[in-house]
Amino acid sequence: MASVARACTRLASSRTFTSRPAASSTTRRACARQTFQNSSRRGYASGPNSASSRTPYLIGALALAGAGGAYFYLNNGSLLQAKEGSAGETRGVFTPTKDDYQKVYNLIASRLEEKDDYDDGSYGPIIVRLAWHCSGTYDKSTNTGGSNGATMRFAPEGDHGANAGLKAARDFLEPVKQQFPWITYSDLWTLAGVCAIQEMQGPVIPWRPGRTDRDVSMCTPDGRLPDGAKEQSHLRAIFGRMGFDDREIVALSGAHAIGRCHTDRSGFDGPWSFSPTVVTNDYYKLLLNEKWNFRKWDGPKQYQDLASKSLMMLPTDMALIQDKEFKKHVDRYAKDNDVFFQDFRDVLVKLLELGVPFQSKPEDRMELKPTS
C-alpha cells in the first residue's frame, strides 16, 4: 500500500492547489453578513449502465493533493490519507465527520457574505441552480444522471444550453474544493446548494455525503432539464422522468423566488420576485396576485407584471396557475409560508439524492447549522 501511495502522491503532486486567503476580521465579516441578510432590497440588474460501473472504487489518478499529503477514495466512502515526505508513509483512514462538513459549509457561507458583487448581491441563487441542474438530470427508467458524478465539469454536459452561466458557480466553489480536497465535487455542489438556501433565510435542509466523482463518459444527454418556454405537459414529462408528482413539481418551482434570468444564457430576462436573494413564498403570491401580460420585446415569449414592469414569469411558471391540479398547490403555498418550507425541504432532499448509491441510511442525514 505504501508503494501505491507513493506512486499516486507523485501523480497528484503535478497539480497545484492554492489556499484560500486568511479570513477577514470579525468586524468585516459582521458587516458582510448584515449586507447579505439585508439584500432583499428591491433592486435589479438589467442508456442504463452496468451495476459495476456505479460501484465506488479507489482511483489513484484521482488522488487529491492537499496540505497534509494526498487523499485516496476508498470503497466505503472514507479516504486514505498519505503523508507527504520521502518515506511516503500513510496516516490511515480519514472519515469526515459532521464537524468537517460544517467547516466546509462555513467557508461557503463566508464566501457568500464576502463576494457580494454578483447579480443582485449574492452568488446564492446561482449556487442553488448549480445544485439543482447537477441533480435534475436523473432518469428513473435507466437510473442514470443525478448529482452523483459532478459530470458538469466536462464540456459535453457543461456546455448544454440549460447549464449556460453555471461556470460562475463552479468557479466560486473551486477555492472551497482546494481548501478541503477530500470532499468530492458531487458532495460539494449539493452541500453548497443546501448552504445557499439556508443562508438566504430558507428552511434547514437535511443532507448527507456519499457521492463520488465520475469521468466524462458518464455525462448525460442534453434535454433532461426543463425548458422555460414550454407548458404543463412538458413539466410533467421532465419531472415525471425523475419521479416527481404534481405537488413536488410546484414545490420545487418555488425556488424561482430567488435569482433571475439572463439574456446571454437562457434568453429570458429579469427576476421573478422583488427579493431575489431571499427564500420566501412570494413567488406563489406574485403568480396569483399580480396581473401578467406578454412582454413586448425582441426576446423569447415571457410575461411581465403590469404594475411595475420589472418582474417576469416564464410560460412554465404561468402553467402552474393555468392547470387546475398545479394551481391548488400554488394556492396552498401562497397562503402559508411554513407549508411551502416543509414541502420544499422534503422535495429538495429528494432531488439532491436522486440516483446516488448511498451506503448510509436516510436517518444518517445531518442538519448543518446556518451562520446567520
CSV table of C-alpha atoms in Angstrom, one decimal:
chain,number,residue,atom,x,y,z
A,1,MET,CA,0.0,0.0,0.0
A,2,ALA,CA,2.9,2.4,0.8
A,3,SER,CA,4.3,1.9,-2.7
A,4,VAL,CA,0.9,2.6,-4.2
A,5,ALA,CA,0.5,5.7,-2.0
A,6,ARG,CA,3.9,7.0,-3.1
A,7,ALA,CA,3.1,6.5,-6.8
A,8,CYS,CA,-0.2,8.2,-6.5
A,9,THR,CA,1.2,11.0,-4.5
A,10,ARG,CA,3.8,11.7,-7.2
A,11,LEU,CA,1.0,11.7,-9.8
A,12,ALA,CA,-1.1,14.1,-7.8
A,13,SER,CA,1.9,16.4,-7.0
A,14,SER,CA,1.8,17.7,-10.5
A,15,ARG,CA,-1.5,19.5,-9.7
A,16,THR,CA,-1.1,22.6,-7.5
A,17,PHE,CA,-3.8,23.7,-5.1
A,18,THR,CA,-3.8,27.2,-3.7
A,19,SER,CA,-5.0,28.1,-0.2
A,20,ARG,CA,-7.8,30.5,0.5
A,21,PRO,CA,-6.7,33.8,1.8
A,22,ALA,CA,-6.9,34.3,5.6
A,23,ALA,CA,-10.4,35.2,6.8
A,24,SER,CA,-11.3,38.8,7.1
A,25,SER,CA,-11.7,40.5,10.5
A,26,THR,CA,-14.7,39.9,12.8
A,27,THR,CA,-15.9,43.4,12.0
A,28,ARG,CA,-15.7,42.9,8.3
A,29,ARG,CA,-17.5,39.5,8.5
A,30,ALA,CA,-20.2,41.0,10.6
A,31,CYS,CA,-20.7,43.8,8.1
A,32,ALA,CA,-20.7,41.4,5.2
A,33,ARG,CA,-23.3,39.2,6.9
A,34,GLN,CA,-25.5,42.2,7.6
A,35,THR,CA,-25.3,43.2,4.0
A,36,PHE,CA,-26.1,39.7,2.8
A,37,GLN,CA,-29.1,39.4,5.1
A,38,ASN,CA,-30.4,42.8,4.0
A,39,SER,CA,-30.1,42.1,0.3
A,40,SER,CA,-33.8,41.6,0.0
A,41,ARG,CA,-33.9,45.1,-1.3
A,42,ARG,CA,-36.0,46.0,-4.3
A,43,GLY,CA,-33.1,46.3,-6.8
A,44,TYR,CA,-32.3,44.8,-10.2
A,45,ALA,CA,-29.6,44.4,-12.7
A,46,SER,CA,-30.6,44.6,-16.4
A,47,GLY,CA,-28.8,4.2,-21.6
A,48,PRO,CA,-28.5,2.4,-18.4
A,49,ASN,CA,-25.1,1.3,-17.2
A,50,SER,CA,-23.9,-1.9,-15.6
A,51,ALA,CA,-24.2,-2.1,-11.8
A,52,SER,CA,-20.4,-2.5,-11.6
A,53,SER,CA,-19.9,1.0,-13.2
A,54,ARG,CA,-21.7,2.5,-10.2
A,55,THR,CA,-19.6,0.9,-7.6
A,56,PRO,CA,-17.3,3.3,-5.7
A,57,TYR,CA,-13.7,2.5,-6.2
A,58,LEU,CA,-10.2,3.5,-5.5
A,59,ILE,CA,-8.7,5.7,-8.3
A,60,GLY,CA,-5.1,6.5,-7.9
A,61,ALA,CA,-5.4,9.1,-10.8
A,62,LEU,CA,-7.9,11.0,-8.7
A,63,ALA,CA,-5.6,11.4,-5.7
A,64,LEU,CA,-6.1,14.8,-4.2
A,65,ALA,CA,-3.0,16.8,-3.2
A,66,GLY,CA,-3.7,18.7,0.0
A,67,ALA,CA,-1.9,20.5,2.8
A,68,GLY,CA,-1.5,17.2,4.6
A,69,GLY,CA,-0.5,15.0,1.7
A,70,ALA,CA,-2.8,13.2,-0.6
A,71,TYR,CA,-6.2,11.6,-0.3
A,72,PHE,CA,-7.5,8.4,-2.0
A,73,TYR,CA,-11.1,7.4,-2.1
A,74,LEU,CA,-11.9,4.0,-0.6
A,75,ASN,CA,-14.8,1.7,-1.3
A,76,ASN,CA,-16.7,2.7,1.9
A,77,GLY,CA,-16.6,6.4,1.2
A,78,SER,CA,-13.7,7.1,3.6
A,79,LEU,CA,-10.4,8.4,2.4
A,80,LEU,CA,-6.9,7.1,2.9
A,81,GLN,CA,-4.6,10.0,3.7
A,82,ALA,CA,-1.0,9.7,2.6
A,83,LYS,CA,1.6,11.8,4.5
A,84,GLU,CA,4.0,14.0,2.4
A,85,GLY,CA,7.6,13.1,2.8
A,86,SER,CA,10.3,10.9,1.4
A,87,ALA,CA,9.1,7.8,3.2
A,88,GLY,CA,5.6,8.2,1.9
A,89,GLU,CA,4.1,6.6,4.9
A,90,THR,CA,0.3,6.6,5.4
A,91,ARG,CA,-1.7,8.2,8.1
A,92,GLY,CA,-4.6,5.9,7.9
A,93,VAL,CA,-8.2,6.2,7.0
A,94,PHE,CA,-9.8,9.6,7.2
A,95,THR,CA,-13.5,9.6,7.6
A,96,PRO,CA,-15.1,13.1,7.5
A,97,THR,CA,-17.4,13.9,10.4
A,98,LYS,CA,-20.3,16.3,10.7
A,99,ASP,CA,-17.8,18.8,12.1
A,100,ASP,CA,-15.7,18.5,9.0
A,101,TYR,CA,-18.7,19.1,6.7
A,102,GLN,CA,-19.8,22.1,8.9
A,103,LYS,CA,-16.4,23.6,8.2
A,104,VAL,CA,-17.0,23.3,4.5
A,105,TYR,CA,-20.4,24.8,4.9
A,106,ASN,CA,-19.0,27.7,7.0
A,107,LEU,CA,-16.4,28.5,4.3
A,108,ILE,CA,-19.1,28.5,1.6
A,109,ALA,CA,-21.3,30.8,3.8
A,110,SER,CA,-18.3,33.1,4.4
A,111,ARG,CA,-17.7,33.4,0.6
A,112,LEU,CA,-21.4,34.1,0.1
A,113,GLU,CA,-21.1,37.0,2.5
A,114,GLU,CA,-17.9,38.4,1.1
A,115,LYS,CA,-18.5,38.0,-2.6
A,116,ASP,CA,-21.4,40.4,-2.9
A,117,ASP,CA,-20.7,41.7,-6.4
A,118,TYR,CA,-22.8,39.2,-8.4
A,119,ASP,CA,-26.2,39.9,-9.8
A,120,ASP,CA,-28.5,41.2,-7.0
A,121,GLY,CA,-25.7,41.0,-4.4
A,122,SER,CA,-25.3,37.3,-3.9
A,123,TYR,CA,-24.0,34.1,-5.6
A,124,GLY,CA,-26.6,32.2,-3.6
A,125,PRO,CA,-29.2,31.8,-6.4
A,126,ILE,CA,-26.7,30.6,-9.0
A,127,ILE,CA,-25.3,28.1,-6.4
A,128,VAL,CA,-28.8,26.7,-5.9
A,129,ARG,CA,-29.2,26.5,-9.7
A,130,LEU,CA,-25.9,24.5,-9.9
A,131,ALA,CA,-27.1,22.0,-7.2
A,132,TRP,CA,-30.5,21.7,-9.0
A,133,HIS,CA,-29.1,21.3,-12.5
A,134,CYS,CA,-26.5,18.7,-11.5
A,135,SER,CA,-29.2,16.7,-9.8
A,136,GLY,CA,-32.1,17.2,-12.2
A,137,THR,CA,-30.6,15.1,-15.0
A,138,TYR,CA,-31.8,11.9,-13.3
A,139,ASP,CA,-33.8,9.3,-15.3
A,140,LYS,CA,-35.5,6.8,-13.1
A,141,SER,CA,-36.1,4.4,-16.0
A,142,THR,CA,-32.4,4.0,-16.7
A,143,ASN,CA,-31.1,5.0,-13.3
A,144,THR,CA,-28.6,7.4,-15.0
A,145,GLY,CA,-27.8,11.0,-14.2
A,146,GLY,CA,-28.3,12.9,-11.0
A,147,SER,CA,-25.9,14.5,-8.6
A,148,ASN,CA,-23.6,11.5,-8.3
A,149,GLY,CA,-20.6,12.2,-10.6
A,150,ALA,CA,-20.5,16.0,-11.0
A,151,THR,CA,-20.2,15.4,-14.7
A,152,MET,CA,-21.0,19.0,-15.5
A,153,ARG,CA,-17.2,19.5,-15.0
A,154,PHE,CA,-16.8,18.2,-18.6
A,155,ALA,CA,-17.7,20.0,-21.8
A,156,PRO,CA,-20.4,17.8,-23.2
A,157,GLU,CA,-22.6,18.5,-20.1
A,158,GLY,CA,-21.2,21.8,-19.0
A,159,ASP,CA,-22.0,23.2,-22.5
A,160,HIS,CA,-25.7,22.2,-22.5
A,161,GLY,CA,-27.8,25.2,-23.1
A,162,ALA,CA,-29.7,24.8,-19.8
A,163,ASN,CA,-26.3,25.0,-17.9
A,164,ALA,CA,-25.2,28.3,-19.5
A,165,GLY,CA,-23.6,30.6,-16.9
A,166,LEU,CA,-23.0,27.9,-14.3
A,167,LYS,CA,-19.3,28.1,-14.7
A,168,ALA,CA,-19.6,31.2,-12.4
A,169,ALA,CA,-21.0,28.9,-9.7
A,170,ARG,CA,-18.4,26.2,-10.2
A,171,ASP,CA,-15.5,28.7,-10.2
A,172,PHE,CA,-17.0,30.3,-7.0
A,173,LEU,CA,-16.7,26.9,-5.2
A,174,GLU,CA,-13.2,26.0,-6.5
A,175,PRO,CA,-11.4,27.7,-3.6
A,176,VAL,CA,-13.5,25.6,-1.2
A,177,LYS,CA,-12.5,22.4,-3.0
A,178,GLN,CA,-8.9,23.5,-2.8
A,179,GLN,CA,-9.1,24.1,0.9
A,180,PHE,CA,-11.0,20.8,1.5
A,181,PRO,CA,-9.6,18.5,-1.2
A,182,TRP,CA,-11.1,15.4,0.5
A,183,ILE,CA,-14.7,16.4,-0.5
A,184,THR,CA,-15.9,15.2,-3.9
A,185,TYR,CA,-17.3,17.8,-6.3
A,186,SER,CA,-20.6,15.9,-6.2
A,187,ASP,CA,-20.9,16.4,-2.5
A,188,LEU,CA,-19.5,19.9,-2.6
A,189,TRP,CA,-22.1,21.2,-5.2
A,190,THR,CA,-25.1,19.7,-3.4
A,191,LEU,CA,-23.8,20.9,0.1
A,192,ALA,CA,-23.3,24.3,-1.4
A,193,GLY,CA,-26.9,24.3,-2.6
A,194,VAL,CA,-28.1,23.5,0.9
A,195,CYS,CA,-25.9,26.2,2.3
A,196,ALA,CA,-27.2,28.8,-0.1
A,197,ILE,CA,-30.8,28.0,0.7
A,198,GLN,CA,-30.2,28.2,4.4
A,199,GLU,CA,-28.1,31.4,4.2
A,200,MET,CA,-30.8,33.1,2.1
A,201,GLN,CA,-33.2,32.5,5.0
A,202,GLY,CA,-34.8,29.4,3.7
A,203,PRO,CA,-35.6,26.1,5.6
A,204,VAL,CA,-32.9,23.9,7.1
A,205,ILE,CA,-32.2,21.1,4.6
A,206,PRO,CA,-31.1,17.7,5.8
A,207,TRP,CA,-28.1,16.5,3.7
A,208,ARG,CA,-25.7,13.5,3.6
A,209,PRO,CA,-22.5,12.8,1.8
A,210,GLY,CA,-21.6,9.8,-0.2
A,211,ARG,CA,-21.4,10.9,-3.8
A,212,THR,CA,-18.4,10.1,-6.0
A,213,ASP,CA,-17.0,12.0,-8.9
A,214,ARG,CA,-17.1,10.3,-12.3
A,215,ASP,CA,-15.5,10.8,-15.7
A,216,VAL,CA,-16.6,12.3,-19.0
A,217,SER,CA,-18.1,9.0,-20.2
A,218,MET,CA,-20.9,9.4,-17.7
A,219,CYS,CA,-22.1,12.8,-19.0
A,220,THR,CA,-25.9,12.8,-19.5
A,221,PRO,CA,-27.5,13.7,-22.9
A,222,ASP,CA,-28.9,17.2,-23.5
A,223,GLY,CA,-32.6,17.8,-23.0
A,224,ARG,CA,-33.1,16.4,-19.5
A,225,LEU,CA,-33.7,19.8,-17.8
A,226,PRO,CA,-36.8,21.9,-18.0
A,227,ASP,CA,-37.3,24.3,-20.9
A,228,GLY,CA,-38.9,27.5,-19.6
A,229,ALA,CA,-40.6,28.2,-22.9
A,230,LYS,CA,-42.8,25.1,-22.6
A,231,GLU,CA,-46.0,24.4,-20.7
A,232,GLN,CA,-47.6,21.9,-18.2
A,233,SER,CA,-47.2,18.7,-20.3
A,234,HIS,CA,-43.5,19.4,-20.6
A,235,LEU,CA,-43.2,19.9,-16.8
A,236,ARG,CA,-44.9,16.7,-16.1
A,237,ALA,CA,-42.7,14.8,-18.6
A,238,ILE,CA,-39.4,16.3,-17.3
A,239,PHE,CA,-40.2,16.0,-13.6
A,240,GLY,CA,-42.1,12.7,-14.0
A,241,ARG,CA,-38.9,11.2,-15.5
A,242,MET,CA,-37.2,12.0,-12.2
A,243,GLY,CA,-40.1,10.6,-10.2
A,244,PHE,CA,-41.9,13.8,-9.0
A,245,ASP,CA,-45.6,14.3,-8.7
A,246,ASP,CA,-47.7,17.5,-9.3
A,247,ARG,CA,-47.2,18.7,-5.7
A,248,GLU,CA,-43.5,18.2,-5.8
A,249,ILE,CA,-43.2,20.0,-9.2
A,250,VAL,CA,-45.0,23.0,-7.7
A,251,ALA,CA,-42.9,23.0,-4.6
A,252,LEU,CA,-39.6,22.8,-6.5
A,253,SER,CA,-40.8,25.7,-8.7
A,254,GLY,CA,-40.8,27.8,-5.6
A,255,ALA,CA,-37.0,28.2,-6.0
A,256,HIS,CA,-37.9,30.8,-8.6
A,257,ALA,CA,-38.4,33.2,-5.6
A,258,ILE,CA,-34.7,33.7,-5.9
A,259,GLY,CA,-32.4,34.6,-8.8
A,260,ARG,CA,-33.1,36.0,-12.2
A,261,CYS,CA,-32.9,35.1,-15.9
A,262,HIS,CA,-30.2,36.5,-18.3
A,263,THR,CA,-30.5,37.2,-22.0
A,264,ASP,CA,-27.0,35.8,-22.6
A,265,ARG,CA,-27.9,32.5,-21.0
A,266,SER,CA,-31.5,31.4,-21.3
A,267,GLY,CA,-32.5,34.3,-23.5
A,268,PHE,CA,-35.1,35.4,-20.9
A,269,ASP,CA,-34.6,38.5,-18.8
A,270,GLY,CA,-35.4,39.6,-15.2
A,271,PRO,CA,-36.2,38.4,-11.7
A,272,TRP,CA,-39.3,36.6,-10.6
A,273,SER,CA,-39.6,38.5,-7.3
A,274,PHE,CA,-38.8,41.7,-5.6
A,275,SER,CA,-36.4,40.0,-3.2
A,276,PRO,CA,-34.3,37.7,-5.4
A,277,THR,CA,-31.8,36.8,-2.7
A,278,VAL,CA,-34.3,35.7,0.0
A,279,VAL,CA,-36.2,32.4,0.0
A,280,THR,CA,-39.9,33.0,0.6
A,281,ASN,CA,-43.3,32.0,-0.8
A,282,ASP,CA,-43.5,35.3,-2.6
A,283,TYR,CA,-43.2,33.5,-6.0
A,284,TYR,CA,-46.7,32.0,-5.5
A,285,LYS,CA,-48.2,35.2,-4.2
A,286,LEU,CA,-47.0,37.1,-7.2
A,287,LEU,CA,-48.3,34.5,-9.6
A,288,LEU,CA,-51.7,34.8,-8.1
A,289,ASN,CA,-52.0,38.4,-7.2
A,290,GLU,CA,-50.2,40.3,-10.0
A,291,LYS,CA,-51.6,40.9,-13.4
A,292,TRP,CA,-49.3,39.4,-16.1
A,293,ASN,CA,-49.1,40.4,-19.8
A,294,PHE,CA,-46.8,39.3,-22.5
A,295,ARG,CA,-43.7,41.4,-22.6
A,296,LYS,CA,-43.2,43.4,-25.8
A,297,TRP,CA,-39.6,42.9,-26.8
A,298,ASP,CA,-37.3,41.1,-29.2
A,299,GLY,CA,-36.6,38.2,-26.9
A,300,PRO,CA,-38.5,34.9,-26.3
A,301,LYS,CA,-42.0,34.7,-25.1
A,302,GLN,CA,-42.2,35.7,-21.4
A,303,TYR,CA,-44.6,37.5,-19.1
A,304,GLN,CA,-44.2,40.9,-17.4
A,305,ASP,CA,-46.1,42.2,-14.4
A,306,LEU,CA,-48.5,45.0,-15.3
A,307,ALA,CA,-47.8,47.2,-12.3
A,308,SER,CA,-44.0,47.7,-12.1
A,309,LYS,CA,-43.0,46.1,-15.4
A,310,SER,CA,-39.9,44.9,-13.5
A,311,LEU,CA,-40.8,41.3,-12.8
A,312,MET,CA,-41.1,38.4,-15.2
A,313,MET,CA,-42.6,34.9,-15.4
A,314,LEU,CA,-41.9,32.1,-17.9
A,315,PRO,CA,-44.5,30.1,-19.7
A,316,THR,CA,-43.7,27.2,-17.4
A,317,ASP,CA,-44.4,29.5,-14.4
A,318,MET,CA,-47.8,30.6,-15.7
A,319,ALA,CA,-48.6,26.9,-16.4
A,320,LEU,CA,-48.8,26.4,-12.6
A,321,ILE,CA,-51.9,28.6,-12.4
A,322,GLN,CA,-53.4,27.7,-15.7
A,323,ASP,CA,-53.5,24.0,-14.8
A,324,LYS,CA,-56.1,23.3,-12.0
A,325,GLU,CA,-54.1,20.4,-10.5
A,326,PHE,CA,-51.0,22.6,-10.2
A,327,LYS,CA,-52.9,25.6,-9.1
A,328,LYS,CA,-54.3,24.0,-6.0
A,329,HIS,CA,-50.7,23.6,-4.7
A,330,VAL,CA,-49.9,27.2,-5.7
A,331,ASP,CA,-52.8,28.3,-3.6
A,332,ARG,CA,-51.6,26.3,-0.6
A,333,TYR,CA,-48.1,27.7,-0.7
A,334,ALA,CA,-49.2,31.3,-1.3
A,335,LYS,CA,-51.4,31.1,1.9
A,336,ASP,CA,-48.8,29.5,4.2
A,337,ASN,CA,-45.0,30.0,4.0
A,338,ASP,CA,-44.5,27.3,6.6
A,339,VAL,CA,-46.3,24.8,4.5
A,340,PHE,CA,-44.2,25.8,1.5
A,341,PHE,CA,-41.0,25.5,3.5
A,342,GLN,CA,-41.8,22.0,4.7
A,343,ASP,CA,-42.7,20.7,1.3
A,344,PHE,CA,-39.7,22.5,-0.4
A,345,ARG,CA,-37.4,21.0,2.2
A,346,ASP,CA,-38.6,17.5,1.6
A,347,VAL,CA,-38.6,17.7,-2.2
A,348,LEU,CA,-35.1,19.3,-2.3
A,349,VAL,CA,-33.7,16.4,-0.2
A,350,LYS,CA,-35.2,14.0,-2.7
A,351,LEU,CA,-33.8,15.9,-5.7
A,352,LEU,CA,-30.3,16.1,-4.4
A,353,GLU,CA,-30.3,12.3,-3.7
A,354,LEU,CA,-31.7,11.0,-6.9
A,355,GLY,CA,-29.6,8.1,-8.3
A,356,VAL,CA,-27.0,8.3,-5.5
A,357,PRO,CA,-25.9,4.8,-4.4
A,358,PHE,CA,-25.5,5.8,-0.7
A,359,GLN,CA,-24.0,3.4,1.8
A,360,SER,CA,-25.6,5.5,4.6
A,361,LYS,CA,-29.2,5.4,5.6
A,362,PRO,CA,-31.7,8.3,5.4
A,363,GLU,CA,-31.6,8.7,9.1
A,364,ASP,CA,-27.9,9.5,8.8
A,365,ARG,CA,-28.7,12.8,7.1
A,366,MET,CA,-27.2,15.8,9.0
A,367,GLU,CA,-28.5,19.3,9.5
A,368,LEU,CA,-25.7,21.8,9.3
A,369,LYS,CA,-26.0,25.0,11.2
A,370,PRO,CA,-26.7,28.2,9.4
A,371,THR,CA,-24.2,31.0,10.1
A,372,SER,CA,-26.8,33.7,10.2
